[in-house]
CSV table of C-alpha atoms in Angstrom, one decimal:
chain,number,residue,atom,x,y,z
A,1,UNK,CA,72.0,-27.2,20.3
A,2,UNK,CA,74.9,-27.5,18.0
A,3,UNK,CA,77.0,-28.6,20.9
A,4,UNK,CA,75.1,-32.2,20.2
A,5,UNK,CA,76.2,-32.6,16.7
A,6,UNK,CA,80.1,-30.8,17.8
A,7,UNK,CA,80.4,-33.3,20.6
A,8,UNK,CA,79.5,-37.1,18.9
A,9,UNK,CA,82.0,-35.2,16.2
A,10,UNK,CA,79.4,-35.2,13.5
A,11,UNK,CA,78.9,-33.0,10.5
A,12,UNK,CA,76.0,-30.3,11.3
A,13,UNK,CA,75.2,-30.5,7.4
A,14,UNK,CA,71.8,-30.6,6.4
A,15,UNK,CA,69.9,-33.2,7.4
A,16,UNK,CA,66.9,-34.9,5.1
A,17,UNK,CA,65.3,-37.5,7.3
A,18,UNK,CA,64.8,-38.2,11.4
A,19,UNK,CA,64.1,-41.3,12.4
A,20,UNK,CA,62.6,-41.6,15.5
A,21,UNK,CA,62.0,-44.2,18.3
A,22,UNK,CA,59.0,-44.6,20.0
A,23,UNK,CA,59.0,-46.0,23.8
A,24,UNK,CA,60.5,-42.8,25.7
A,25,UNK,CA,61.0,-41.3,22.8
A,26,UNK,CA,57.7,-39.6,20.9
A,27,UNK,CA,55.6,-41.0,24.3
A,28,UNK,CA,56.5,-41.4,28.1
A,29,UNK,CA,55.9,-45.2,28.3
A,30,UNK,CA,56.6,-49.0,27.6
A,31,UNK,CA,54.3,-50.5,25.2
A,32,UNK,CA,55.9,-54.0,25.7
A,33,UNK,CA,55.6,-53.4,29.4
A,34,UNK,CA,51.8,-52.5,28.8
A,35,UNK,CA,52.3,-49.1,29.2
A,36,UNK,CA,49.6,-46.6,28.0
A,37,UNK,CA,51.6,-44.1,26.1
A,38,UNK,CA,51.4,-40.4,26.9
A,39,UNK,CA,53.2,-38.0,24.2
A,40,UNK,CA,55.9,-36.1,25.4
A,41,UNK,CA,55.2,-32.4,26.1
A,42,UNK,CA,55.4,-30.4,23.0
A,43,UNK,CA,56.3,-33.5,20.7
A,44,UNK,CA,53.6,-33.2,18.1
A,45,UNK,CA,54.2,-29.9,17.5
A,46,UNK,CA,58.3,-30.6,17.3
A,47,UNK,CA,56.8,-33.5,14.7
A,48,UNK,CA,54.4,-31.0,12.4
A,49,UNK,CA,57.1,-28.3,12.2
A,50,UNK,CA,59.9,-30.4,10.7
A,51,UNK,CA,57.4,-32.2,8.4
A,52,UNK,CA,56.0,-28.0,7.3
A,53,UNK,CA,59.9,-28.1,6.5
A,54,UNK,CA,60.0,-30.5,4.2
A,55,UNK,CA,62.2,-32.6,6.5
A,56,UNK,CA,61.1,-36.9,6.4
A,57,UNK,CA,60.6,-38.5,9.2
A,58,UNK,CA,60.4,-42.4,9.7
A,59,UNK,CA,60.6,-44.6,12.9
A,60,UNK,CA,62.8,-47.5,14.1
A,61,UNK,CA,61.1,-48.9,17.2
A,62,UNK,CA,61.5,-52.2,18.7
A,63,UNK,CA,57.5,-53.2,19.4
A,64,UNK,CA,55.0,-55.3,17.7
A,65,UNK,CA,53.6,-52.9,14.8
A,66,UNK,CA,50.1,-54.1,15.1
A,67,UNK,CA,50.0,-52.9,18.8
A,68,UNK,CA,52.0,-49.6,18.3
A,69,UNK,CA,50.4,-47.8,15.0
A,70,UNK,CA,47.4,-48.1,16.6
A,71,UNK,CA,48.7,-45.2,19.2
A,72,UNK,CA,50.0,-43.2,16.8
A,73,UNK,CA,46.2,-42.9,14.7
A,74,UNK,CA,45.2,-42.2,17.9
A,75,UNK,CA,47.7,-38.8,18.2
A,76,UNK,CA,47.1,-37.6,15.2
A,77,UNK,CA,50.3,-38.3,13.8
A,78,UNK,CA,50.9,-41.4,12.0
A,79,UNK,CA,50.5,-39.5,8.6
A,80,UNK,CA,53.9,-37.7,9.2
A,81,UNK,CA,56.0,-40.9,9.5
A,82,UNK,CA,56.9,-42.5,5.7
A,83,UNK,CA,58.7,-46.5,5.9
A,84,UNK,CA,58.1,-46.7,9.5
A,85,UNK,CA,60.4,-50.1,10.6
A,86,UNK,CA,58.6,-50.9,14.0
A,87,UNK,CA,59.4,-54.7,15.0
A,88,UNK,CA,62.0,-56.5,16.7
A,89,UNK,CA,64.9,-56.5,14.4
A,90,UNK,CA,67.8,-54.4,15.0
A,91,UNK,CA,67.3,-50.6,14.6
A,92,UNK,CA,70.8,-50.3,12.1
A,93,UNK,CA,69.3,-52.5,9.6
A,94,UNK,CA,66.1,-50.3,10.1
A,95,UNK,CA,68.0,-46.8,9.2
A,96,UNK,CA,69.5,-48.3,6.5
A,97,UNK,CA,66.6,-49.8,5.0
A,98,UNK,CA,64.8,-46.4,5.2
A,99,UNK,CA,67.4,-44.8,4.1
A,100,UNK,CA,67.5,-46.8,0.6
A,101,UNK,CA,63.6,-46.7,0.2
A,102,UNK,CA,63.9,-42.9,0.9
A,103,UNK,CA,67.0,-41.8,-1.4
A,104,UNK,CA,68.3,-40.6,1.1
A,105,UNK,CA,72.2,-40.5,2.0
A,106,UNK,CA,73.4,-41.8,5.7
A,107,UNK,CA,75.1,-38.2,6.1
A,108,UNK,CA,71.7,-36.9,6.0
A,109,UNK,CA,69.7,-39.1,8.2
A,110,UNK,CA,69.3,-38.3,11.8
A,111,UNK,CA,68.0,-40.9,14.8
A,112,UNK,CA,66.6,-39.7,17.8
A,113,UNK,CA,66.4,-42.5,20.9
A,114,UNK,CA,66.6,-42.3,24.5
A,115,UNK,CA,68.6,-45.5,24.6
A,116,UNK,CA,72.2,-44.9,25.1
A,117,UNK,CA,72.8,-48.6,23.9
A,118,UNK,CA,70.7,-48.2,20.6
A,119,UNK,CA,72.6,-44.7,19.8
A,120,UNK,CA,76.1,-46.3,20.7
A,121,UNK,CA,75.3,-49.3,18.5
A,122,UNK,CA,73.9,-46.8,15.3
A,123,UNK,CA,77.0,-44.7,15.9
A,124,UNK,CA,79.3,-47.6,16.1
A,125,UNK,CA,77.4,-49.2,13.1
A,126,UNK,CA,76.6,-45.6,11.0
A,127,UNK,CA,79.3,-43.3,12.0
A,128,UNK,CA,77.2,-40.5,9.5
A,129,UNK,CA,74.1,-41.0,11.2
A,130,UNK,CA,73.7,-37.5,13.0
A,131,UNK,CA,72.7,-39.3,16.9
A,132,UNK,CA,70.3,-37.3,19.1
A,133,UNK,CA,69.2,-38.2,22.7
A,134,UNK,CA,65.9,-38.4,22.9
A,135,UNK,CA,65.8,-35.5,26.1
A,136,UNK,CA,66.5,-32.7,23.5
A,137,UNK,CA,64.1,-33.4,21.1
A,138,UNK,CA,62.6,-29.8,21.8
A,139,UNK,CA,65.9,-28.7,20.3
A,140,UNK,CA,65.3,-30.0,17.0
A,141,UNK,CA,63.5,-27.3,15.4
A,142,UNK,CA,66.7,-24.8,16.5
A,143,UNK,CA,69.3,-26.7,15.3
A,144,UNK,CA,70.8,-25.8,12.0
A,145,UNK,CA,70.6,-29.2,10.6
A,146,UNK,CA,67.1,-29.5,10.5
A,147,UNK,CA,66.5,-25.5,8.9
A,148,UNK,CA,66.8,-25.7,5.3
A,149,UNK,CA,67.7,-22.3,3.8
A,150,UNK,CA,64.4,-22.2,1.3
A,151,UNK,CA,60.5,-23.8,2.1
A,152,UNK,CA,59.1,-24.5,-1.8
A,153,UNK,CA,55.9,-26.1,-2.5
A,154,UNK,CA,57.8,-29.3,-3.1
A,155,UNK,CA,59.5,-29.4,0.2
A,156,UNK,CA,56.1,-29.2,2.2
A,157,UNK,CA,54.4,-31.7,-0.1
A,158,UNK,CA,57.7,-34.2,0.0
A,159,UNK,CA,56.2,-36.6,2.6
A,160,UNK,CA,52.7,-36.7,0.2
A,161,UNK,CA,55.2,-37.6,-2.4
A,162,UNK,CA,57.2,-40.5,-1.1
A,163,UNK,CA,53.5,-42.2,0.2
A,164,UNK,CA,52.5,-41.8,-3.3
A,165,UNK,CA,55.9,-43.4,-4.0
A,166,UNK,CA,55.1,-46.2,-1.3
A,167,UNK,CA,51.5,-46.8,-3.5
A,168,UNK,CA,52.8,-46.9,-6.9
A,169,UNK,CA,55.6,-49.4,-5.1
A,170,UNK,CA,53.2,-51.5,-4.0
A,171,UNK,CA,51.1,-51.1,-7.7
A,172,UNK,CA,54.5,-52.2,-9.5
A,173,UNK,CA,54.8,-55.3,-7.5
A,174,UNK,CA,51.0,-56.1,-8.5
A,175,UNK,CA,51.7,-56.0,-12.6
A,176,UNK,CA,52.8,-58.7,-14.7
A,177,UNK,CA,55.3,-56.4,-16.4
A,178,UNK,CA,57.4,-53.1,-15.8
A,179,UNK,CA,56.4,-51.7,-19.4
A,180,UNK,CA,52.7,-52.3,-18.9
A,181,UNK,CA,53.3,-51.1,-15.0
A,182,UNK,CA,54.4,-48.1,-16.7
A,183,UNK,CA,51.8,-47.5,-19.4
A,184,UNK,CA,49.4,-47.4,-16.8
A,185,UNK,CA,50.6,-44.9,-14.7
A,186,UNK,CA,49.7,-41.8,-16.5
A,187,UNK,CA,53.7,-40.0,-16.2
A,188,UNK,CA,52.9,-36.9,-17.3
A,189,UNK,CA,56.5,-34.8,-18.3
A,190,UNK,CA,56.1,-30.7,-18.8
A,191,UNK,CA,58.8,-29.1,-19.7
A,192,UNK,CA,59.7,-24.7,-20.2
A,193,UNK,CA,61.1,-21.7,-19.4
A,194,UNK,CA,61.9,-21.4,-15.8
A,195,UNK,CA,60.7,-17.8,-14.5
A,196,UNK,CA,61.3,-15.3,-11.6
A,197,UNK,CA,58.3,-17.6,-9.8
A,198,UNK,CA,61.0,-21.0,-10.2
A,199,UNK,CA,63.2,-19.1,-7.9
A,200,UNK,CA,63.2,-20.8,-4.5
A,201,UNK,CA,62.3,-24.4,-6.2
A,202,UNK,CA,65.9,-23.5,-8.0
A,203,UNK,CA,67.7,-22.4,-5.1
A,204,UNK,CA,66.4,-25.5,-3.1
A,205,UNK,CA,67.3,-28.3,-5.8
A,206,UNK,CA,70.8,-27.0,-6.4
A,207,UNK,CA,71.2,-26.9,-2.6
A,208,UNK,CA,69.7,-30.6,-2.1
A,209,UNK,CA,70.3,-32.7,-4.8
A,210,UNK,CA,73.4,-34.7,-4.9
A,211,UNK,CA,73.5,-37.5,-7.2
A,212,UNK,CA,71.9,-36.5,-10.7
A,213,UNK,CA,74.2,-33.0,-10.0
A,214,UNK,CA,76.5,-32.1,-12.9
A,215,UNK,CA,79.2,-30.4,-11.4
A,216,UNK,CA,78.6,-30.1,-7.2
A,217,UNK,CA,78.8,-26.2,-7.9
A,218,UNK,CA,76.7,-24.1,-5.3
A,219,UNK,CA,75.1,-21.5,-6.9
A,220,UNK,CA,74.0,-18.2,-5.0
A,221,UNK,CA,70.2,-17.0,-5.2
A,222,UNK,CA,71.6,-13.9,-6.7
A,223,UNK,CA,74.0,-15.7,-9.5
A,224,UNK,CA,70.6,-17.4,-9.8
A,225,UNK,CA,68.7,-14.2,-10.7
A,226,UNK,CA,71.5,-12.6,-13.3
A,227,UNK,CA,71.5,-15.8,-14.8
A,228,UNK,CA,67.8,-15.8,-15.5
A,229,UNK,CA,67.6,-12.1,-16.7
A,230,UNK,CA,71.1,-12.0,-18.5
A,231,UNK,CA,70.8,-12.2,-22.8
A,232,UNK,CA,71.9,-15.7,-24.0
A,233,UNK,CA,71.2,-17.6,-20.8
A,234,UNK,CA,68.5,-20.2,-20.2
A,235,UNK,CA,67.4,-22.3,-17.2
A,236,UNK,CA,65.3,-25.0,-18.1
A,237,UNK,CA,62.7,-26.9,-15.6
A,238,UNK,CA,61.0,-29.7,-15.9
A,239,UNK,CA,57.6,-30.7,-13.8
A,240,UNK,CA,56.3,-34.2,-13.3
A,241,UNK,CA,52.6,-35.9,-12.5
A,242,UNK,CA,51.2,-39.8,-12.6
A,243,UNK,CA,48.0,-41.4,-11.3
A,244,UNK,CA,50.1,-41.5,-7.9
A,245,UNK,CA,50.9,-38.0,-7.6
A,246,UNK,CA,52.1,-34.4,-8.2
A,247,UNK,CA,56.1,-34.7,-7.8
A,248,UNK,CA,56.1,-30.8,-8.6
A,249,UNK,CA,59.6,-29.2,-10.3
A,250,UNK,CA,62.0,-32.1,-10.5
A,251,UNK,CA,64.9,-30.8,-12.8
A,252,UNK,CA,66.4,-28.5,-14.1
A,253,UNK,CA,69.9,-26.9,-16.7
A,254,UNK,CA,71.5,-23.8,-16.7
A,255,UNK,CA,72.5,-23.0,-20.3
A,256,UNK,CA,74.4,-20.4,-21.6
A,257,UNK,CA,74.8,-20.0,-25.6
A,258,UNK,CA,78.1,-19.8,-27.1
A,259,UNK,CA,77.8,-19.1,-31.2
A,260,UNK,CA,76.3,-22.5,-32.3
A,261,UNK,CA,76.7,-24.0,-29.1
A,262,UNK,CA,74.9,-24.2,-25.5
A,263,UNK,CA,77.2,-24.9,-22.9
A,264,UNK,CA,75.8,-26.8,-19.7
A,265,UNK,CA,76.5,-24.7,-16.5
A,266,UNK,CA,74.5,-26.9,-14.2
A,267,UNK,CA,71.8,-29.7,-14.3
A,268,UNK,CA,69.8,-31.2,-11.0
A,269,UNK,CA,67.6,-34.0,-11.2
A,270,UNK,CA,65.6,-35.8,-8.8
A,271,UNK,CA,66.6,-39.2,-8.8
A,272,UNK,CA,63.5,-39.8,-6.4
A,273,UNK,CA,61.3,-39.7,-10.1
A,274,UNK,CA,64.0,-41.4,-12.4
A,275,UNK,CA,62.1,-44.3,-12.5
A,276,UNK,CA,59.5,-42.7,-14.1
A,277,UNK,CA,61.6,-41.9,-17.4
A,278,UNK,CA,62.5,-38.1,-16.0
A,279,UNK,CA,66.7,-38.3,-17.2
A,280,UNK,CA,65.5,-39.5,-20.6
A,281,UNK,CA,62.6,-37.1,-20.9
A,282,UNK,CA,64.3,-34.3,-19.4
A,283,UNK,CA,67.4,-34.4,-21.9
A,284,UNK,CA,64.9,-34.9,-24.8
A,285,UNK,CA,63.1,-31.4,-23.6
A,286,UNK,CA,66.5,-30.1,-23.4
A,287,UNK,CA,67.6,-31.6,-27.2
A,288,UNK,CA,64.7,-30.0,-28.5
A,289,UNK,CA,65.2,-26.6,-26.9
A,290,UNK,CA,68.6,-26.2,-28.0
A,291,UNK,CA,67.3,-27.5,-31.5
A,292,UNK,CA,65.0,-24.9,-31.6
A,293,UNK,CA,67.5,-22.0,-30.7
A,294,UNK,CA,69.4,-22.8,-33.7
A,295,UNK,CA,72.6,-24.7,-32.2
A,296,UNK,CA,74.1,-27.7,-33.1
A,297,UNK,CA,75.4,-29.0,-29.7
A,298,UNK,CA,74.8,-29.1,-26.3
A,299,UNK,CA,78.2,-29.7,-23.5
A,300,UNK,CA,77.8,-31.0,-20.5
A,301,UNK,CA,81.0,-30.4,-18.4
A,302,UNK,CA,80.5,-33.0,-15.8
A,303,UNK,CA,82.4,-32.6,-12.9
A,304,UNK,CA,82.7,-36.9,-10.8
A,305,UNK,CA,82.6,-35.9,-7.3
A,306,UNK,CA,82.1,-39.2,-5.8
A,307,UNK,CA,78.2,-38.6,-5.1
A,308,UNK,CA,77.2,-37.8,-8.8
A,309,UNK,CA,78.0,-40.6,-10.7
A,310,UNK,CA,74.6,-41.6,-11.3
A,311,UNK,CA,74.0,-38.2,-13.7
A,312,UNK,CA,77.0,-40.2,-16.1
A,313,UNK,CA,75.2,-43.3,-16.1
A,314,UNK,CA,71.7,-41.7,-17.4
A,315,UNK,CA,73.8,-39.5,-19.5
A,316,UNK,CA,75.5,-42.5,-21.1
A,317,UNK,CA,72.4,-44.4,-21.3
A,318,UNK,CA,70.9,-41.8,-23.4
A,319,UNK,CA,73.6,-42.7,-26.3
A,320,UNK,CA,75.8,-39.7,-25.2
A,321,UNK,CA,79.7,-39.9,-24.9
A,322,UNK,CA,82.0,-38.3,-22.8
A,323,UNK,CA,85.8,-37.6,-23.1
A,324,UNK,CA,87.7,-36.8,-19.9
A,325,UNK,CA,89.7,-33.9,-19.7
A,326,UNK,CA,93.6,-34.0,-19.7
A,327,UNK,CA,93.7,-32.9,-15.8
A,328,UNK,CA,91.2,-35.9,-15.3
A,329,UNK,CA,88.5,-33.4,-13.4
A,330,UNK,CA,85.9,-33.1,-16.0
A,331,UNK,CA,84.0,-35.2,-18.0
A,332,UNK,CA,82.6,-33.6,-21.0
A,333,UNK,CA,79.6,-35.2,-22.7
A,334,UNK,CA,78.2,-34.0,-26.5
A,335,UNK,CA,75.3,-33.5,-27.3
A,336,UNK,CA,74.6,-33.3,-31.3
A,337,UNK,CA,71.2,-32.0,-31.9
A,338,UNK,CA,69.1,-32.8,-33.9
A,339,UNK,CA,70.5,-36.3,-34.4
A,340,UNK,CA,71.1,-37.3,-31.4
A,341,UNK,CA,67.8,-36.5,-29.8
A,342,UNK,CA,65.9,-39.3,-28.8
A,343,UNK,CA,62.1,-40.3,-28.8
A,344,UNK,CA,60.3,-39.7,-25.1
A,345,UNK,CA,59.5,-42.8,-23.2
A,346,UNK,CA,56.5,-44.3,-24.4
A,347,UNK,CA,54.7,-44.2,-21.4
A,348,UNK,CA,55.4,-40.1,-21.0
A,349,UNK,CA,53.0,-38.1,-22.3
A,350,UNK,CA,54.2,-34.7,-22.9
A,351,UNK,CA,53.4,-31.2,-22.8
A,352,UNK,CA,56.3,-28.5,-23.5
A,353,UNK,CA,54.7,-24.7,-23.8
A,354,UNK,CA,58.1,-23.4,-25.2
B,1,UNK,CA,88.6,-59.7,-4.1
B,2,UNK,CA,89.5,-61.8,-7.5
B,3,UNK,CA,92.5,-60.5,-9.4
B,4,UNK,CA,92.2,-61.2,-13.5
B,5,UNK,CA,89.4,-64.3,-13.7
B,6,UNK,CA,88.1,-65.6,-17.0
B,7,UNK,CA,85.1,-64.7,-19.5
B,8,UNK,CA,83.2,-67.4,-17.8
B,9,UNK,CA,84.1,-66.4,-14.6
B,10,UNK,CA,82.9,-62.9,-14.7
B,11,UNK,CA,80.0,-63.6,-16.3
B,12,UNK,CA,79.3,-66.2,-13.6
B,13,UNK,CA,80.6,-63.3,-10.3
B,14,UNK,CA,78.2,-60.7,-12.3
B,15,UNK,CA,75.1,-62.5,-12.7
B,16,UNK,CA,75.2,-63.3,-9.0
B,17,UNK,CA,75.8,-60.1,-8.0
B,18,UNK,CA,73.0,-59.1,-10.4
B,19,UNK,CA,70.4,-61.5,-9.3
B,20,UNK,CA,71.2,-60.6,-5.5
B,21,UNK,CA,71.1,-56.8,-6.2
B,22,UNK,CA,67.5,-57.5,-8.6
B,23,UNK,CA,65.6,-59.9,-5.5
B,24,UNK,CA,66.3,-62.5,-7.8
B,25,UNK,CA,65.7,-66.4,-7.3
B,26,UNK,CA,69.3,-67.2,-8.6
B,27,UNK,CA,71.7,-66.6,-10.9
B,28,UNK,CA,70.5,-68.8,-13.4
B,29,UNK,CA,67.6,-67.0,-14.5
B,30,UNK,CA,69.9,-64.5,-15.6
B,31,UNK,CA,70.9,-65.3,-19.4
B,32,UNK,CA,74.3,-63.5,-20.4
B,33,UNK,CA,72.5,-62.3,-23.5
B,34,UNK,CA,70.2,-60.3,-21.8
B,35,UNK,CA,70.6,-56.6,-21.2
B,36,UNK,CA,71.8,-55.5,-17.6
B,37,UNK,CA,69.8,-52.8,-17.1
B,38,UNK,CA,66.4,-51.1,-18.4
B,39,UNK,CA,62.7,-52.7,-18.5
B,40,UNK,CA,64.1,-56.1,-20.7
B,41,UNK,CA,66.9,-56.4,-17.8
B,42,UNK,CA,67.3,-57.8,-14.7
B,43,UNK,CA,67.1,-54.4,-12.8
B,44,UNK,CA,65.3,-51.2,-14.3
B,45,UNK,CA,66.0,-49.4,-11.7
B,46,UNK,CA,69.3,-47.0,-12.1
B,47,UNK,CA,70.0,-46.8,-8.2
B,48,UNK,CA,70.6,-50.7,-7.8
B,49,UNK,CA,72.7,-50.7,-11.3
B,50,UNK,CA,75.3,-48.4,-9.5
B,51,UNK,CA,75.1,-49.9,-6.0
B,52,UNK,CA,75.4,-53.7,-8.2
B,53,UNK,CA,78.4,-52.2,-10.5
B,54,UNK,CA,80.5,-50.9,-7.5
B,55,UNK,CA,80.0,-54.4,-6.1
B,56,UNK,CA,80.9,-55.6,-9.7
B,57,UNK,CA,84.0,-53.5,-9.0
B,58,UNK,CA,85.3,-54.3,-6.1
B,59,UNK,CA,84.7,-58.5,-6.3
B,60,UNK,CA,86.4,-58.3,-9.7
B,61,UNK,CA,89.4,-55.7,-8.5
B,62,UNK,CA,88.2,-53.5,-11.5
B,63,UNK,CA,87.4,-49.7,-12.0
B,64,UNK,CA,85.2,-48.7,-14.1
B,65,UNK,CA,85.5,-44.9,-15.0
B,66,UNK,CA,82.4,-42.9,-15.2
B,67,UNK,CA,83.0,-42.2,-19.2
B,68,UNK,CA,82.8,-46.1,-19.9
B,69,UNK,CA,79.2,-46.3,-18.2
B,70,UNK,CA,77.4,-46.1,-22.1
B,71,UNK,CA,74.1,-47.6,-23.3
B,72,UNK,CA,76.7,-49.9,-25.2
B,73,UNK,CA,78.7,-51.0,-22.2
B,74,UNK,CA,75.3,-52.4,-20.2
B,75,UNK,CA,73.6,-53.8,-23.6
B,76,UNK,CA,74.7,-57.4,-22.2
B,77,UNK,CA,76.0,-59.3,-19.2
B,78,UNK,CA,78.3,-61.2,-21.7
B,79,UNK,CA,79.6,-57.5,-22.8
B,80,UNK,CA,80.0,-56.2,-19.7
B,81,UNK,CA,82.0,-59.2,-18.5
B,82,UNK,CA,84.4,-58.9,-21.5
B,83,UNK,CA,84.6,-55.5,-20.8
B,84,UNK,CA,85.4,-56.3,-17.1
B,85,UNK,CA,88.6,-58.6,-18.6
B,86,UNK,CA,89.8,-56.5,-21.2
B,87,UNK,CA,90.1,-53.7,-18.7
B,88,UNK,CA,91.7,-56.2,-16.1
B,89,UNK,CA,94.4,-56.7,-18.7
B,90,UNK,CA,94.3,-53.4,-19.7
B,91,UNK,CA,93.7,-50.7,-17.7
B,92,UNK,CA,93.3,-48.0,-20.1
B,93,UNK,CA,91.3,-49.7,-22.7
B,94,UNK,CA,88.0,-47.8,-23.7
B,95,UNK,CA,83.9,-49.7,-23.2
C-alpha cells in the first residue's frame, strides 16, 4: 500500500481530499462511449468509509455532467462527492479549483484515475498531488494517508459542512451586499472552557490545521490532558452555527498565566469559517477571558512557518502588533486587555457560559 | 518582476492584481482610497488577500514581513502602494 506513495516519491502525510475519476474509475464503463456504468466491486463501500473518516472527496471526470450525475443518484452516492468538476476541461485545473473552494492544501489532496496519461499529466503539473491508479482503489482504506489518528463529530459531519458552505456561497452571490449577506445569516459564536469531553476535537485540530496555527507545535494527547488539569492553564474553544449549518468546535488557545500575564502556548483556527467573523470573535472571547482572570496582557509567540501566515494577518487586522525576535523566529504579538479588546462583529450573536 | 516603480505605478500593478484576485470587471473600479480588504474592500475574504499580496510581492520584487501585515497597512490601496516604495527603497523600514 505505501509502496504507491514510496514509488511516485510522494509524501505519505495525511491526506484531506480524493478526487476521483469516474469512467473506469468509481464504474466499469464509458459513458461517452454509451456505456451503462456498473460500480466497481466493493467501491461504495471504499467511498462511505473514507467519508465516516472525515476524509472529502470530489471528482474530476471528463463527461458531460448532465448525463453522468444522473448515475451517481442512482448509486447512492452522489451526496459523498463536494465541488464535483465533471466536464471536458482538463483535470489539473479541476484539482486545483477544488482544492481552493475546499481549503485544502495540494500536499493534501489525493487523485485516483485509471489513465496513466491523466496521472502523468497531474503529476507533471501537481508534483504534491498524492497519484493513485485507479486498480488499487480497494487499498485506500489501508493506507496511512487516508487514517487520521482521531474520528471527532466534526470530522464525520465535515462533508455536511462544506455543502452548507456551497449553499451559503451560492446565498452570498444572491445579496446586494456582504454586510447585509452577513446580517442575515444568523452566525452564532459560543465561546468557554474546553473540558475532558473537547479532548479528541483538540487532538484533531492541532493535528490538521495549518494556516491559522500559531506556532506549527504538535502537541501530544497526553501534554494535552496535563495541560487541561494543571493550576494556571486554560484551553479555550470556540463553537460556531448560522442558518447554513452547525460547523461544530472551530478554535481554540492554550494559555498558561504568568503573574499579570497569559502567555499563548498554541492557537488553531479553522480558516474554513473565517469568513464568518470567527478570528475576530474568537480573540474578543479570548480578550475577555483573560480580562476577567485579572491580567493585563495576553502574548502570542507566533512562530512564521511558511503555511501560517494567515494567523498574522487576522492578528494584525484585529489592531494587534507584533515585534520580531532578535533570532528572527518568533513573532510576538500583545495583547493589552481591556483596551485593546474589540467589539464582536455585528452580525455574531454571542453566547459565552464562562 | 519590476525592480523600484513609482507611487503611481504601484498603485496602478496593485489594483490590477486586486481586481483579478476579487472577479473584478477591471481595475478601474478600484479607487486607491478605498480599503484593500474587509466588507468596504474589494476582497473580504482573508484567503484571496494573502494569495493577492504574495502576487503583490513578487510583481513588485518586494517582501512584506508577516509583522507589517496590520489593520493600518491594508486601510488603503494608496497606503499600501507607498508602503510597497518605501520598503523598495528601504528595506528595513516599518508599515
Amino acid at each position: 500500500m505505501l509502496g504507491i506513495a514510496m514509488k511516485l516519491g510522494r509524501s505519505t502525510g495525511l491526506r484531506k481530499c480524493v478526487v476521483w475519476d469516474l469512467d473506469e474509475t468509481i464504474w466499469s464503463g464509458r459513458l461517452l462511449d454509451g456505456d451503462q456504468p456498473i460500480p466497481r466491486p466493493g467501491i461504495v463501500g471504499v467511498l462511505r468509509e473514507l467519508d465516516r473518516r472525515g476524509i472529502l472527496q470530489s471528482i474530476a471526470s471528463t463527461n458531460e455532467h448532465d448525463t453522468a450525475w444522473p448515475h451517481l443518484v442512482r448509486l447512492g452516492i452522489a451526496d459523498l462527492f463536494v465541488f464535483p468538476e465533471i466536464h471536458m476541461g482538463n483535470k489539473v485545473d479541476s484539482i486545483r479549483r477544488i482544492s481552493e473552494r475546499l481549503f485544502i492544501r495540494l500536499p493534501e489532496v489525493a487523485f485516483v484515475d485509471d489513465d496513466p496519461f491523466e496521472r502523468a499529466a497531474v503529476e507533471s503539473a501537481l508534483s504534491d498531488v498524492l497519484v493513485i491508479p485507479a486498480q488499487r482503489y480497494e487499498d485506500l482504506p489501508r493506507m496511512a494517508a487516508f487514517t487520521p489518528g482521531v474520528s471527532t463529530r466534526e470530522s464525520r459531519r465535515r462533508r455536511e459542512m462544506l455543502q452548507a458552505e456551497a449553499r451559503r456561497q451560492e446565498a452570498l452571490e444572491q445579496a446586494t451586499s456582504l454586510e447585509e449577506f452577513l446580517r442575515s445569516c444568523d452566525v452564532r459564536f459560543e465561546g468557554r472552557q474546553a473540558t475532558q469531553g473537547d479532548l479528541e476535537r483538540l487532538c484533531e485540530m492541532m493535528m490538521r490545521i495549518n494556516r491559522m496555527n500559531m506556532t506549527g507545535k504538535e502537541w501530544s494527547r497526553d501534554g494535552i490532558v496535563s495541560f487541561l488539569t494543571r493550576p494556571g492553564h486554560f484551553i479555550l474553544v470556540a463553537s460556531l452555527q448560522d442558518r447554513f449549518g452547525d460547523y461544530g468546535t472551530v478554535a481554540s488557545a492554550m494559555l498558561r498565566r504568568s503573574d499579570d500575564a497569559m502567555l499563548a502556548e498554541g492557537m488553531w483556527m479553522s480558516c474554513r469559517v473565517g469568513k464568518r467573523g470567527l478570528p475576530a470573535s474568537f480573540l474578543s472571547f479570548l480578550g475577555s477571558f483573560c480580562h476577567r482572570s485579572g491580567v493585563r496582557k495576553t502574548v502570542f509567540p507566533y512562530r512564521p512557518n511558511g503555511k501560517n501566515r494567515l494567523l498574522a494577518f487576522h492578528l494584525g487586522q484585529y489592531g494587534l502588533r507584533g515585534r520580531r525576535s532578535p533570532d528572527g523566529e518568533e513573532i510576538r504579538y500583545t495583547y493589552l486587555v481591556p483596551e485593546a479588546i474589540r467589539p464582536y462583529p455585528p452580525w455574531v450573536s454571542v453566547q459565552c457560559p464562562l | 518582476m519590476q525592480n523600484e516603480c513609482t507611487l503611481q505605478g504601484a498603485i496602478d500593478t496593485i489594483r490590477q492584481i486586486l481586481a483579478r484576485h476579487a472577479g473584478a470587471a477591471g481595475a478601474v473600479c478600484i479607487d486607491p482610497e478605498s480599503p484593500v480588504f474587509g466588507p468596504r474592500g474589494p476582497i473580504a475574504d482573508s484567503l484571496r488577500i494573502l494569495d493577492a499580496l504574495m502576487e503583490i510581492e513578487n510583481r513588485l520584487n518586494v517582501e512584506i514581513p508577516d509583522e507589517d501585515l496590520t489593520e493600518k497597512l491594508f486601510s488603503s490601496v494608496r497606503g499600501l502602494a507607498e508602503y510597497v516604495v518605501r520598503r523598495q527603497q528601504a528595506p528595513d523600514v516599518d508599515a
